[in-house]
Coordinates of C-alpha atoms and ligand atoms in Angstrom, one line a residue:
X1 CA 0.0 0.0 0.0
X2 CA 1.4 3.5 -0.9
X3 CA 2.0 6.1 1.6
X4 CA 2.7 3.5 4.6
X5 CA 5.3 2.7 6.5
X6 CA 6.9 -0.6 8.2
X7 CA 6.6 -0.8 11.7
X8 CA 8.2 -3.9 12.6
X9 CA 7.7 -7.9 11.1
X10 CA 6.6 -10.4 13.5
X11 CA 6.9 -14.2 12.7
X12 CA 7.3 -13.3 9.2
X13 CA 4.4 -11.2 8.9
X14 CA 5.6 -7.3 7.9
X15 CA 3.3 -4.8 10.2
X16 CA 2.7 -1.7 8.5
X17 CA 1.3 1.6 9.3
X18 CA -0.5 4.2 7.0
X19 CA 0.7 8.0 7.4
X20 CA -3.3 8.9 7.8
X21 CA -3.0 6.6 10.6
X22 CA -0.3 8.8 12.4
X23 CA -2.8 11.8 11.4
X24 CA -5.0 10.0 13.7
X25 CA -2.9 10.2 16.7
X26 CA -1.6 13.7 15.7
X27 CA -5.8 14.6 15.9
X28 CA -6.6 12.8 19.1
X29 CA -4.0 14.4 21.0
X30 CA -4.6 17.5 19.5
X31 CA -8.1 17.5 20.8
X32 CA -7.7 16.2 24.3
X33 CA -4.8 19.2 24.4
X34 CA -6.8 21.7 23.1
X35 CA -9.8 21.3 25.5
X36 CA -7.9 21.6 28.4
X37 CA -7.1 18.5 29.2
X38 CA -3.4 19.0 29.5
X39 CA -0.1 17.0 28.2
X40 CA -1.1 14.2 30.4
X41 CA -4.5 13.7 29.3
X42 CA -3.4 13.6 26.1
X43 CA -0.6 11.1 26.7
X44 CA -3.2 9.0 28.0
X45 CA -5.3 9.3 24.9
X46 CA -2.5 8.1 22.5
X47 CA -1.4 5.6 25.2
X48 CA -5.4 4.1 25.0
X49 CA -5.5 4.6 20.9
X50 CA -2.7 2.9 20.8
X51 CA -3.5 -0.3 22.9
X52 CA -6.6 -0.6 21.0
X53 CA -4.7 -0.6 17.9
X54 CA -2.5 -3.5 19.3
X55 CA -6.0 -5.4 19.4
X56 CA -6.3 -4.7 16.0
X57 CA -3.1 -6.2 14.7
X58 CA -3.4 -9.3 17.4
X59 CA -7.5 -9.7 15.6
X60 CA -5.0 -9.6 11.8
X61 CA -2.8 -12.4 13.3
X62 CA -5.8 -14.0 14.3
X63 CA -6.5 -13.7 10.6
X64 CA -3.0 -14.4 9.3
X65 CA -2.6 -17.2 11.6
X66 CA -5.8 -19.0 10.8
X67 CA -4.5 -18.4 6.8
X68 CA -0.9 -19.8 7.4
X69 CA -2.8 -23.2 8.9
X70 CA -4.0 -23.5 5.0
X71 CA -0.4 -22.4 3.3
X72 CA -1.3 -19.2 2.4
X73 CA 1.2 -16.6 2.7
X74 CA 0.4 -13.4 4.8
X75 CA 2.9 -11.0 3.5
X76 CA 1.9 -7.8 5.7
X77 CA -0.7 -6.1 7.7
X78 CA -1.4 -2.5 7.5
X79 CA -3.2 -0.2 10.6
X80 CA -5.2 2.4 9.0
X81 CA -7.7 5.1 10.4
X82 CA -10.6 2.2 10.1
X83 CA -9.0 -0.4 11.2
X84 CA -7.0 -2.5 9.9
X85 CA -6.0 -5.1 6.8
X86 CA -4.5 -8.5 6.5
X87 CA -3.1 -8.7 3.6
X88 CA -3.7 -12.7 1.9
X89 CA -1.7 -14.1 -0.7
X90 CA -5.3 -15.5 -1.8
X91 CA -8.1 -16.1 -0.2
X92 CA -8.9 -20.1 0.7
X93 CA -11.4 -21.0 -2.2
X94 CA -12.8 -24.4 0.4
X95 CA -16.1 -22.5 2.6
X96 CA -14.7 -24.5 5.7
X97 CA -11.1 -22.8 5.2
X98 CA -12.4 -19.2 4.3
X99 CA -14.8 -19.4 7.6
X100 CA -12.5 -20.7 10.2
X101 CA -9.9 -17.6 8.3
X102 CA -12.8 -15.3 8.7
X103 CA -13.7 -16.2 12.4
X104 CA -10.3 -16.0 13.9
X105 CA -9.7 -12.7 13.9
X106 CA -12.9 -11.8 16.3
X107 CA -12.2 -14.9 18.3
X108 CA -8.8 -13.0 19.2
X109 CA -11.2 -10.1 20.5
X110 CA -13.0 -12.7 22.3
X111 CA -10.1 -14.0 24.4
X112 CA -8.7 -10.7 25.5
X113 CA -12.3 -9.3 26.1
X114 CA -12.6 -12.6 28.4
X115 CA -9.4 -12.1 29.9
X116 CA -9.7 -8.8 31.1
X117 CA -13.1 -9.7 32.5
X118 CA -11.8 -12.4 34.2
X119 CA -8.9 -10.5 35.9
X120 CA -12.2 -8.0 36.9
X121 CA -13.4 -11.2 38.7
X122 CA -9.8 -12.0 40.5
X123 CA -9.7 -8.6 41.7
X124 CA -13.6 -8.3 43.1
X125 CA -12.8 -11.7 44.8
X126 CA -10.1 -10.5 46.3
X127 CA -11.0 -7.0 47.3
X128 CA -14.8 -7.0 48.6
X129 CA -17.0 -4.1 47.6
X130 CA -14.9 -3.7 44.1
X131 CA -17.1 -2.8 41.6
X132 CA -15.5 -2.4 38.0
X133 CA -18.6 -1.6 35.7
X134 CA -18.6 2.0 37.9
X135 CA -14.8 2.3 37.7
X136 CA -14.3 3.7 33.8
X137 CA -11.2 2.9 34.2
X138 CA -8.1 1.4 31.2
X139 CA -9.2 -1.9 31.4
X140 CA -12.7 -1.6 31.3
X141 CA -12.9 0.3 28.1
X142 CA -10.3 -2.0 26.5
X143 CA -12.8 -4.6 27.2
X144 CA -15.6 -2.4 25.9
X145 CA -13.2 -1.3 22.9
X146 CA -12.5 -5.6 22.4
X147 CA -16.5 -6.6 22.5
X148 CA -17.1 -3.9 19.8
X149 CA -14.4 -5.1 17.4
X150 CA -16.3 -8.3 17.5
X151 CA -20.0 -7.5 17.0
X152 CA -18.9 -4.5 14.6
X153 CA -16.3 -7.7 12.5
X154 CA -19.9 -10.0 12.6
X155 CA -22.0 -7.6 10.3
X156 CA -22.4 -9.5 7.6
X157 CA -21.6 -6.8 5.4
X158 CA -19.0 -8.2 2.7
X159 CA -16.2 -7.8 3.0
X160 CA -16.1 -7.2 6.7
X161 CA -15.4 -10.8 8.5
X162 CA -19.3 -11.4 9.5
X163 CA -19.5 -11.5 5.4
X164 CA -17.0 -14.3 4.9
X165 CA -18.4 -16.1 7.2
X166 CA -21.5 -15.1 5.4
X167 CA -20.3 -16.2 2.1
X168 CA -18.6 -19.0 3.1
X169 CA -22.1 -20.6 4.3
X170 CA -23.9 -19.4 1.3
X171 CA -20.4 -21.3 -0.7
X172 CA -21.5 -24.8 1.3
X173 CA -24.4 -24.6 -0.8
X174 CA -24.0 -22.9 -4.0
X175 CA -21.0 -22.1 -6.5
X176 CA -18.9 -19.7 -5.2
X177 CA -19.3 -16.7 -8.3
X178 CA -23.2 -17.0 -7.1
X179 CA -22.4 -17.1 -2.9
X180 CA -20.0 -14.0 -3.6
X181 CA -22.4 -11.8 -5.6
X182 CA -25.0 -12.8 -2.9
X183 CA -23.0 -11.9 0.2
X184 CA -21.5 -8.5 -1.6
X185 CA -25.4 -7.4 -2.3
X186 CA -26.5 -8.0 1.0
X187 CA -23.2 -5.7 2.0
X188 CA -24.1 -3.4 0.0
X189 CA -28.0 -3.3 0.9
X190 CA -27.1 -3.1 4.5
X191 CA -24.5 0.3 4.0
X192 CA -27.1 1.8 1.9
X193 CA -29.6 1.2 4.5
X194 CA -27.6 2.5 7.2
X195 CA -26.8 5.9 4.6
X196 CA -30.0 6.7 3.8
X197 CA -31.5 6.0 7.4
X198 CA -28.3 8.3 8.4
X199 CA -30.0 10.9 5.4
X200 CA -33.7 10.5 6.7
X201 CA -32.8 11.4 10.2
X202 CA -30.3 13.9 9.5
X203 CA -27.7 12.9 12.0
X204 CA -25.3 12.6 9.9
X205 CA -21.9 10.6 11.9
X206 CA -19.3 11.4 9.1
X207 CA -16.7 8.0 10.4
X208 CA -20.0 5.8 9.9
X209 CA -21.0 7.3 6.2
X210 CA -17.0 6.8 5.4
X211 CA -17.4 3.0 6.4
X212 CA -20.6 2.9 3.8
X213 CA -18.8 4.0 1.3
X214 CA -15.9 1.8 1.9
X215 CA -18.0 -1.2 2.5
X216 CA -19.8 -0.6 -0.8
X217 CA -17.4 -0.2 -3.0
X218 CA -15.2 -2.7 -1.5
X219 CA -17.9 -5.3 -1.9
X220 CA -18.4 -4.4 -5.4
X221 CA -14.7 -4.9 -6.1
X222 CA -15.0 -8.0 -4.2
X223 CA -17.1 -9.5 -6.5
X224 CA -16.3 -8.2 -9.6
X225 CA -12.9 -9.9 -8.7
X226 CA -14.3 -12.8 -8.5
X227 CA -16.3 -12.8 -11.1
X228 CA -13.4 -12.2 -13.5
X229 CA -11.7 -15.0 -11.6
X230 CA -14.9 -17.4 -12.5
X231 CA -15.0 -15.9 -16.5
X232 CA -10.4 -16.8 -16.7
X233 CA -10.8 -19.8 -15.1
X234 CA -8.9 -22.2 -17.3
X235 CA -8.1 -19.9 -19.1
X236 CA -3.7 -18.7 -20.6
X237 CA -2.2 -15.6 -21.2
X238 CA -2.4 -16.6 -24.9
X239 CA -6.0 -17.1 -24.9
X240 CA -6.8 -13.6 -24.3
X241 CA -3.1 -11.7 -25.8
X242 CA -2.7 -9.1 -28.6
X243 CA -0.6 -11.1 -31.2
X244 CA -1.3 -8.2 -33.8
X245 CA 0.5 -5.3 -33.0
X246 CA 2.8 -2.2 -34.2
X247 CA 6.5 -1.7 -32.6
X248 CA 8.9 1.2 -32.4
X249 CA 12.3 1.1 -32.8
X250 CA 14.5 3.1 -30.1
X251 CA 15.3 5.9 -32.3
X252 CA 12.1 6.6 -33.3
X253 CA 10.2 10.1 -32.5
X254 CA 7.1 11.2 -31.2
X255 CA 6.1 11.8 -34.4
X256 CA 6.5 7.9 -35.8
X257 CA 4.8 7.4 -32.5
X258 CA 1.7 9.6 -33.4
X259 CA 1.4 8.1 -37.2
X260 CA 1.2 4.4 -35.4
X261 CA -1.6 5.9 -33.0
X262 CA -3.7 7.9 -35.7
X263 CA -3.9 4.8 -38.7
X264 CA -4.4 1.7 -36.1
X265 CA -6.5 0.8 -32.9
X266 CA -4.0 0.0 -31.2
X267 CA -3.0 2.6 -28.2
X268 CA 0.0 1.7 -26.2
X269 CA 3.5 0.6 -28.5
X270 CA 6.3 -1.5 -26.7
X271 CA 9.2 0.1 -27.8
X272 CA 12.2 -3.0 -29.3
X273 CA 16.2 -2.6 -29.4
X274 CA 17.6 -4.1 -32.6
X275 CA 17.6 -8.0 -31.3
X276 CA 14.0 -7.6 -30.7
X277 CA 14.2 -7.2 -26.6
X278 CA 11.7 -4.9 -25.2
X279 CA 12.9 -2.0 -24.1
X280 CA 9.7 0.1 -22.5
X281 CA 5.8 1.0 -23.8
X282 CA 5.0 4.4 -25.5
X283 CA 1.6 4.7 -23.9
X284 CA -0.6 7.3 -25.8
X285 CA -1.2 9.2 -22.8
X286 CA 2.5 9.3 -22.6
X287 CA 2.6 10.5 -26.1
X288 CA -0.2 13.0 -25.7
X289 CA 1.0 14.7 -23.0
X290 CA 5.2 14.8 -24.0
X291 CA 3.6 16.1 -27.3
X292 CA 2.6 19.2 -26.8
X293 CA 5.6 19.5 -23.8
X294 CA 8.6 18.3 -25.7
X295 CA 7.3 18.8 -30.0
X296 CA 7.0 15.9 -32.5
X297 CA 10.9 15.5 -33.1
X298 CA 11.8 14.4 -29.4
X299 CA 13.0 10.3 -29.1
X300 CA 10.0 8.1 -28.0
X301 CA 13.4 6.7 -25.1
X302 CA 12.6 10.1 -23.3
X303 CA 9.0 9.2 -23.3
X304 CA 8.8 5.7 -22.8
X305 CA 7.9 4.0 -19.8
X306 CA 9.8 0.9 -18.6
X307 CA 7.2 -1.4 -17.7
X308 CA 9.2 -3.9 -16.3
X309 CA 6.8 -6.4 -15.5
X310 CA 6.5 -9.1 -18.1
X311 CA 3.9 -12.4 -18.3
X312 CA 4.8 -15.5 -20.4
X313 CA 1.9 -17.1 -23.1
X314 CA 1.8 -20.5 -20.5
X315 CA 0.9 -17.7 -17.3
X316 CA -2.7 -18.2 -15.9
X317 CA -4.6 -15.2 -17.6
X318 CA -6.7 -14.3 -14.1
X319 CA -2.9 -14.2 -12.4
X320 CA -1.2 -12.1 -14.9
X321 CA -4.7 -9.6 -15.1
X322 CA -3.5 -9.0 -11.4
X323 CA -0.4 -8.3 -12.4
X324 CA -1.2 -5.8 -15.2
X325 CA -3.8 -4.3 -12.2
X326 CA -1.5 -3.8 -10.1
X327 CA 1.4 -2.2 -12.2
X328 CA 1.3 1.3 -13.9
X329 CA 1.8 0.2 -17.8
X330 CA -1.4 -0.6 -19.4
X331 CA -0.3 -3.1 -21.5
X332 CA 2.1 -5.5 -20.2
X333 CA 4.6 -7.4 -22.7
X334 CA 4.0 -11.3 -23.2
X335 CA 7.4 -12.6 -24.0
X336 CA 8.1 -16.5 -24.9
X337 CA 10.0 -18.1 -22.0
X338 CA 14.0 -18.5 -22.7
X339 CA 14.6 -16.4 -25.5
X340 CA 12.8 -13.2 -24.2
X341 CA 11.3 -12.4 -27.7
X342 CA 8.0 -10.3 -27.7
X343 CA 5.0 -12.6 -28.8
X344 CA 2.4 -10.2 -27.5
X345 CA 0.6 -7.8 -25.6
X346 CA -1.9 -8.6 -22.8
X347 CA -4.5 -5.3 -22.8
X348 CA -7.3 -4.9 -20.2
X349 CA -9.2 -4.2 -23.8
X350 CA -8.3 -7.1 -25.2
X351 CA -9.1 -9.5 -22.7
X352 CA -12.3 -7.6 -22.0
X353 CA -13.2 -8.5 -25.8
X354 CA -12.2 -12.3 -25.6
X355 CA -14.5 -12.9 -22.5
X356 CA -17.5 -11.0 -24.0
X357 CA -16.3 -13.6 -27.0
X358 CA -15.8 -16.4 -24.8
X359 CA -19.3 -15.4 -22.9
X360 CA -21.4 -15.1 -26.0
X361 CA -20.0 -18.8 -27.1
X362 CA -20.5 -20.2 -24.3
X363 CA -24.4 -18.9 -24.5
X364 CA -24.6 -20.4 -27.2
X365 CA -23.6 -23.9 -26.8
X366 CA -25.6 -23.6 -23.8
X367 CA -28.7 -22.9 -25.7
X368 CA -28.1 -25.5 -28.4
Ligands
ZN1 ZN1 -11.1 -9.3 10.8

């Protein structure tokens, strides 16, 4: 995640903290300073913020110990204003796996909730006339703090942990493209509900219409994921690959650049040395923009971006669109294995086009 910074890694699991998380801090100890409360107070509030933040990472291991049990690698967890995120390699695909993943990380709220309680109960036993529910003290409201984590983690709103569990029961009994679209609706019903209630009675608690928002376009994202994972199944880099496409050589200009883009479709141009090895993309937006910056005559190598990420024709197609997600280029080179020659160009586009393709065949054997 951009903009965050390691904290510290603990049994191999990298713990991460986002700058608006620090912002946080900066804001809660501003406020307790600023009504009077004094340096102390507001010691006390950062000391508090961050204890309840350490039950949010041990609720992630909870999470990224459950995952590990299933070899899936946790590379790092990252605290942010709303809580925080465990990040999965990939999420267990068997409805018994993904629930006992899901579950973990509130049981981990549980235990310390329980704990605390419990050391209540040692201390009334042995002091007579202790009464903790009046005290307001540290402890109490980090058990408070602990038994909201785990009814607020149980709304079964996708993709909080109550809709894992959610769609991992719905999974048991249905395919899992169906169980996920299923579990991100009802997410997504439940944080408009809460919104527009929020609207109709006009008290409007800003944190609470930020976590609607996040939970419905999460959800969404969820599922569309999933859904392209469910369309790729099966399906190889060279399904789904541009294999008809225009090059530039390395001392070619702008100008070359903004012929290829004017008589073809094609948008994005890997740019080749003389042996044929790719040497970076000329993206039109790129070219646009250097354009009218730099004139037609400057060398597209000024330009170009390096795109360093590469796929192979054999790569599962779902596993390299995640790749070409996650990097900056918008077309990422498809080179064959060994010899490193370009054999195409894998396009968000393009692939869109062979699954509509792929869709509209399928339809049709089904109908025949
Ligand atoms: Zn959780």
């Amino acid at each position: 995640m951009k903009w965050s910074f390691r904290l510290f890694t603990l049994a191999g699991t990298e713990v991460r903290v986002h700058a608006t998380f620090l912002l946080l801090l900066l804001f809660v100890a501003g406020d307790g300073f600023l009504r009077g409360q004094g340096i102390s107070a507001a010691l006390e509030s950062i000391l508090f913020i961050t204890t309840m933040f350490a039950c949010v990472v041990l609720h992630e291991f909870g999470h990224v110990l459950a995952a590990r049990g299933y070899g899936i690698r946790t590379p790092d967890i990252t605290l942010l204003p709303i809580g925080g995120v465990a990040r999965l390699e990939r999420m267990p695909r068997k409805p018994s796996e993904e629930l006992v993943v899901a579950v973990s990380g509130p049981l981990v709220n549980v235990i310390i909730a329980a704990a605390i309680y419990l050391g209540f109960g040692i201390t009334a036993a042995l002091n007579p006339g202790y009464n903790f529910l009046k005290s307001g003290g540290f402890f109490e409201k980090l058990m408070v703090w602990n038994a909201f984590m785990v009814a607020f983690n149980l709304i079964p709103a996708f993709p909080m942990d109550g809709g894992r569990v959610l769609r991992a029961v719905f999974a048991m009994f249905m395919d899992y493209g169906t169980a996920t679209r299923r579990a991100a609706s009802i997410g997504q019903g439940l944080a408009m509900l809460v919104a527009v209630y929020m609207l109709l009675n006009a008290t409007l608690h800003p944190m609470l219409l930020l976590i609607c928002f996040f939970i419905f376009m999460a959800a969404g994202q969820e599922a569309a994921g999933v859904a392209q994972q469910e369309a790729t199944r099966n399906m190889r880099v060279r399904d789904a690959m541009l294999t008809d496409f225009r090059t530039l050589p390395p001392d070619a200009t702008l100008r070359d650049g903004v012929e290829l883009l004017l008589t073809g479709a094609q948008q994005d141009f890997p740019v080749l040395d003389s042996h044929g090895g790719m040497q970076g993309m000329l993206t039109r937006h790129d070219l646009i923009s250097a354009l009218a910056e730099k004139g037609p005559s400057a060398p597209v190598v000024e330009v170009m971006r390096p795109c360093p990420d590469s796929t192979s024709p054999g790569t599962d197609l779902s596993q390299a669109l995640d790749a070409l997600n996650a990097s900056d280029c918008p077309a990422m080179p498809v080179l064959e294995p060994g010899s490193g020659r370009l054999l195409g160009l894998l396009t968000a586009e393009n692939v869109g086009e062979t699954l509509m393709v792929h869709a509209a065949l399928m339809k049709l054997r089904g109908s025949s």
